[in-house]
Amino acid sequence: MVIIGGGLTAATAAETLRKEGYDGAITIVAQEPQIPYQRPPLSKGFLAGKEGEDALYPLPASWYPENNVSVLTATAATSLDPSAHTVTLADGTVLTYAKALIATGADPRQIPFPGVDLAGVYTFRTKADSVAMKELLTGGGKNVVMIGSGWIGMEIAATATELGNQVALMGLEEVPLSVAIGAQLGTVFTDRHKEAGVRFELPASAAEIQGTDGRVTSVLTTTGVTLPADIVIVAVGVVPNIALAKDAGLTINNGIQVDASLATSAPDVFAAGDVANAMHPVTGAYARSEHWANAIASGKVAAKSMLGQEAVLDDIPYFYTDQFDLGMEYSGFGALTKDAQVVVRGSLEKREFIAFWVLEGRVVAGMNVNIWDVQEAIKALISSGRTIDTAKLADPQTPLEAI
Ligand SMILES: Cc1cc2nc3c(=O)[nH]c(=O)nc-3n(C[C@H](O)[C@H](O)[C@H](O)COP(=O)(O)OP(=O)(O)OC[C@H]3O[C@@H](n4cnc5c(N)ncnc54)[C@H](O)[C@@H]3O)c2cc1C
């Protein structure tokens, strides 16, 4: 079994292969210098200095030798030949596989803003990025300009502010996060940031990143505002790492297209995690998820499929974020929320609520903010598919189980 990629998906797949009783050879080919790690702490506790290295590793370093799993760190796979069943590595080594898993994840989207090559301009994806940024932000007093108003941009903005830096954030939406959760709920997060002193320039992009002697000094927005900058972080989404799969002739469609068992168009080759665009049996549509829970769920399904078991990725998508004192969990089918009615149970003002998206009388997604231990009930409502009474849904006195 050859697993290409060194993220959470790769670790989960290797662990599942062993848990399911597979006792043959497993090799993980990991481009980054460390054993597989997970990314959520990179923009939160690890960046803030509240969590150490331990929070990063889903499996301890000892697990791999103990379970006879070979991890080739700092090693990129450069090609895959589905007919020969081989994977070639950067140093020319050729690995033969019975089954291969592509879990190459995603990389930050690069936009050629004028001045993007100046010193002090960063993207943010890896442990190395987080370590470097922690060093710059700790101690505070820096002007940080964030280009991008999605989850990662908002999380880093919160952490940088908590570390005592002055943050200005721009994005294409009128209200950050509104593409994902709508303007009303995006405002809850934005207001919390404003309270902490984050400055917003919206909607705006960067017209030019400006500098002196090769180092950034400011950012000129498309709305004509000049924002002073010691550090610029470009967080404008990610693109799936499909090069290897594309060169191998696999079907590409917003990532590597896979069926619900996570099989690609090539025999014995599977794909999972951020790179995979999987057919979801519930919605009947392809969806590529860029979230932690999907890395785990799809890593498990891919491993089972590699072993010839009948497995499908039919989980309800889930993700979470932490920004200042706002903790949030979301589960549901984002694609179905566009025309849905938002029903709120609890208080937006107090920032303690559950928001439900209701489409044709059925709950298709739910998000709890600073209310805990309700995810199982939310998921049960979604998967039941039953028609609900929105008045009961909005009423905190009615138990979710009774709706
Ligand atoms: C800063 C940050 C914070 C996040 N926070 C959250 C959160 O709070 N909640 C949430 O749900 N999700 C969060 N996410 C998203 C989540 O981390 C991703 O969904 C998850 O990392 C996907 O895992 P993966 O293993 O599929 O891909 P990745 O984590 O991208 O790992 C893929 C690995 O494969 C390597 N690779 C690529 N090509 C090759 C090759 N040819 N050969 C060998 N190796 C290769 C890459 O270098 C990388 O190490 C966050 C992401 C980031 C960056």
Coordinates of C-alpha atoms in Angstrom, one line a residue, residues 128-343:
A128 CA 6.9 26.0 8.9
D129 CA 4.6 28.9 8.0
S130 CA 3.0 28.8 11.5
V131 CA 6.4 28.6 13.3
A132 CA 7.7 31.6 11.2
M133 CA 4.6 33.6 11.8
K134 CA 4.6 32.8 15.5
E135 CA 8.0 34.3 15.8
L136 CA 6.9 37.5 13.9
L137 CA 3.6 38.0 15.8
T138 CA 4.6 37.1 19.4
G139 CA 5.3 40.2 21.3
G140 CA 2.9 42.2 19.2
G141 CA 3.2 45.8 17.9
K142 CA 3.2 44.8 14.2
N143 CA 0.8 46.1 11.5
V144 CA -0.6 43.0 9.9
V145 CA -2.6 43.2 6.6
M146 CA -4.7 40.1 5.8
I147 CA -5.8 39.7 2.2
G148 CA -8.7 37.3 2.4
S149 CA -11.8 37.1 4.6
G150 CA -12.4 33.3 4.7
W151 CA -12.0 31.0 7.7
I152 CA -8.2 30.9 7.7
G153 CA -7.9 34.7 7.3
M154 CA -10.4 35.4 10.1
E155 CA -8.7 32.8 12.4
I156 CA -5.2 34.2 11.9
A157 CA -6.6 37.8 12.3
A158 CA -8.0 36.8 15.6
T159 CA -4.8 35.1 16.9
A160 CA -2.6 38.0 15.6
T161 CA -4.8 40.5 17.4
E162 CA -4.8 38.5 20.6
L163 CA -1.0 38.5 20.4
G164 CA -1.1 42.3 20.5
N165 CA -0.8 43.2 16.8
Q166 CA -2.9 45.7 14.8
V167 CA -4.8 43.8 12.0
A168 CA -6.5 45.1 8.9
L169 CA -8.4 42.7 6.8
M170 CA -9.8 42.9 3.3
G171 CA -12.0 40.6 1.3
L172 CA -14.3 40.4 -1.6
E173 CA -17.4 39.9 0.4
E174 CA -19.4 42.7 2.0
V175 CA -19.4 40.6 5.2
P176 CA -16.7 38.0 5.9
L177 CA -17.7 34.4 5.8
S178 CA -21.0 35.2 4.2
V179 CA -20.4 32.8 1.3
A180 CA -20.3 30.0 3.8
I181 CA -22.9 31.0 6.4
G182 CA -24.7 34.1 5.1
A183 CA -24.3 37.8 6.0
Q184 CA -26.5 37.7 9.2
L185 CA -24.3 35.0 10.8
G186 CA -21.0 36.3 9.3
T187 CA -21.8 39.6 11.1
V188 CA -21.6 37.8 14.4
F189 CA -18.0 36.9 13.8
T190 CA -17.1 40.2 12.2
D191 CA -18.5 42.2 15.1
R192 CA -16.4 40.2 17.5
H193 CA -13.3 41.1 15.5
K194 CA -14.3 44.7 15.4
E195 CA -14.7 44.8 19.1
A196 CA -11.2 43.5 19.5
G197 CA -9.9 46.3 17.2
V198 CA -9.6 44.5 13.8
R199 CA -10.1 47.0 10.9
F200 CA -12.1 45.9 7.9
E201 CA -11.9 47.1 4.4
L202 CA -14.8 45.5 2.5
P203 CA -15.4 44.7 -0.2
A204 CA -11.8 45.3 -1.4
S205 CA -8.8 43.5 -2.8
A206 CA -5.2 44.5 -3.0
A207 CA -4.4 46.8 -5.9
E208 CA -0.7 46.9 -4.9
I209 CA 1.5 45.6 -2.2
Q210 CA 4.0 48.4 -1.7
G211 CA 7.5 48.4 -0.2
T212 CA 10.9 50.0 0.2
D213 CA 14.2 48.2 -0.3
G214 CA 12.5 45.0 -1.1
R215 CA 10.4 44.9 2.1
V216 CA 6.7 45.5 2.4
T217 CA 5.6 48.8 4.0
S218 CA 1.9 49.1 3.0
V219 CA -1.0 47.8 0.9
L220 CA -3.0 49.9 -1.4
T221 CA -6.6 48.5 -1.6
T222 CA -8.7 48.6 -4.8
T223 CA -10.9 51.1 -2.9
G224 CA -7.9 53.5 -2.7
V225 CA -7.1 53.1 1.0
T226 CA -3.4 52.7 2.1
L227 CA -2.9 50.3 5.0
P228 CA 0.4 50.3 6.8
A229 CA 2.0 46.8 6.8
D230 CA 4.9 45.1 8.4
I231 CA 3.4 41.7 7.5
V232 CA 1.0 40.8 4.7
I233 CA -0.7 37.4 4.7
V234 CA -2.4 36.3 1.6
A235 CA -5.2 33.8 2.5
V236 CA -7.4 33.6 -0.6
G237 CA -8.3 30.0 -0.6
V238 CA -6.5 26.8 -1.7
V239 CA -6.1 24.8 -4.9
P240 CA -6.0 21.0 -4.8
N241 CA -2.6 19.4 -5.6
I242 CA -3.7 17.5 -8.7
A243 CA -0.4 17.6 -10.8
L244 CA 0.6 14.0 -10.1
A245 CA -2.9 12.7 -10.8
K246 CA -3.4 14.8 -13.9
D247 CA -0.1 13.6 -15.4
A248 CA -1.1 10.0 -14.6
G249 CA -4.3 10.6 -16.7
L250 CA -6.8 10.4 -13.9
T251 CA -10.1 12.2 -14.3
I252 CA -9.8 15.7 -12.9
N253 CA -12.9 17.8 -12.0
N254 CA -12.3 20.4 -9.3
G255 CA -9.7 18.0 -7.7
I256 CA -9.4 14.3 -8.4
Q257 CA -12.8 13.0 -9.2
V258 CA -13.7 9.9 -7.2
D259 CA -16.8 7.8 -6.6
A260 CA -18.4 7.4 -3.2
S261 CA -15.9 4.6 -2.4
L262 CA -13.1 7.1 -3.2
A263 CA -11.9 5.1 -6.3
T264 CA -10.4 7.3 -9.0
S265 CA -10.8 6.6 -12.7
A266 CA -7.6 4.4 -12.6
P267 CA -7.8 0.9 -11.2
D268 CA -6.3 0.4 -7.7
V269 CA -5.8 4.2 -7.2
F270 CA -7.8 6.0 -4.6
A271 CA -7.9 9.7 -3.6
A272 CA -9.1 11.3 -0.3
G273 CA -8.9 14.5 1.8
D274 CA -8.7 18.0 0.4
V275 CA -7.6 16.8 -3.1
A276 CA -10.6 14.5 -3.7
N277 CA -13.9 15.6 -5.3
A278 CA -16.2 12.8 -4.1
M279 CA -19.7 11.8 -5.2
H280 CA -21.9 12.2 -2.1
P281 CA -24.6 9.5 -2.0
V282 CA -27.0 11.8 -0.1
T283 CA -26.9 14.8 -2.4
G284 CA -26.0 12.9 -5.6
A285 CA -23.5 15.6 -6.4
Y286 CA -19.7 15.9 -6.3
A287 CA -18.3 17.8 -3.4
R288 CA -14.7 18.6 -2.4
S289 CA -14.3 19.3 1.3
E290 CA -11.4 21.2 2.7
H291 CA -12.0 20.3 6.3
W292 CA -10.4 18.4 9.1
A293 CA -13.3 15.9 9.7
N294 CA -13.3 15.0 6.0
A295 CA -9.6 14.2 6.1
I296 CA -10.4 11.7 8.9
A297 CA -13.6 10.3 7.4
S298 CA -12.3 10.0 3.9
G299 CA -8.9 8.6 5.1
K300 CA -10.9 5.8 6.8
V301 CA -13.1 5.1 3.8
A302 CA -10.2 5.1 1.4
A303 CA -8.3 2.5 3.5
K304 CA -11.3 0.2 3.7
S305 CA -11.9 0.5 -0.1
M306 CA -8.2 -0.3 -0.7
L307 CA -8.7 -3.5 1.3
G308 CA -11.7 -4.4 -0.9
Q309 CA -14.3 -3.7 1.7
E310 CA -17.6 -2.1 0.8
A311 CA -17.2 1.5 2.1
V312 CA -18.7 4.8 1.0
L313 CA -18.1 8.3 2.2
D314 CA -21.6 9.3 3.3
D315 CA -20.9 11.4 6.4
I316 CA -22.6 14.7 6.9
P317 CA -19.8 17.2 6.3
Y318 CA -18.5 18.8 9.6
F319 CA -16.1 21.6 10.4
Y320 CA -15.3 24.0 13.3
T321 CA -13.5 27.2 14.0
D322 CA -12.3 29.2 17.0
Q323 CA -12.0 33.0 16.8
F324 CA -11.4 35.0 20.0
D325 CA -14.0 33.6 22.5
L326 CA -16.3 32.3 19.7
G327 CA -16.2 28.5 19.3
M328 CA -18.3 27.1 16.5
E329 CA -19.2 23.8 15.0
Y330 CA -21.1 23.3 11.7
S331 CA -22.5 20.2 10.1
G332 CA -24.6 19.9 7.0
F333 CA -24.7 20.3 3.3
G334 CA -23.4 23.8 2.4
A335 CA -24.5 23.5 -1.2
L336 CA -28.1 23.1 -0.1
T337 CA -28.1 26.2 2.1
K338 CA -28.2 28.9 -0.6
D339 CA -32.1 29.0 -0.8
A340 CA -32.7 27.8 2.7
Q341 CA -34.4 29.7 5.5
V342 CA -32.2 30.5 8.5
V343 CA -33.8 29.7 11.9

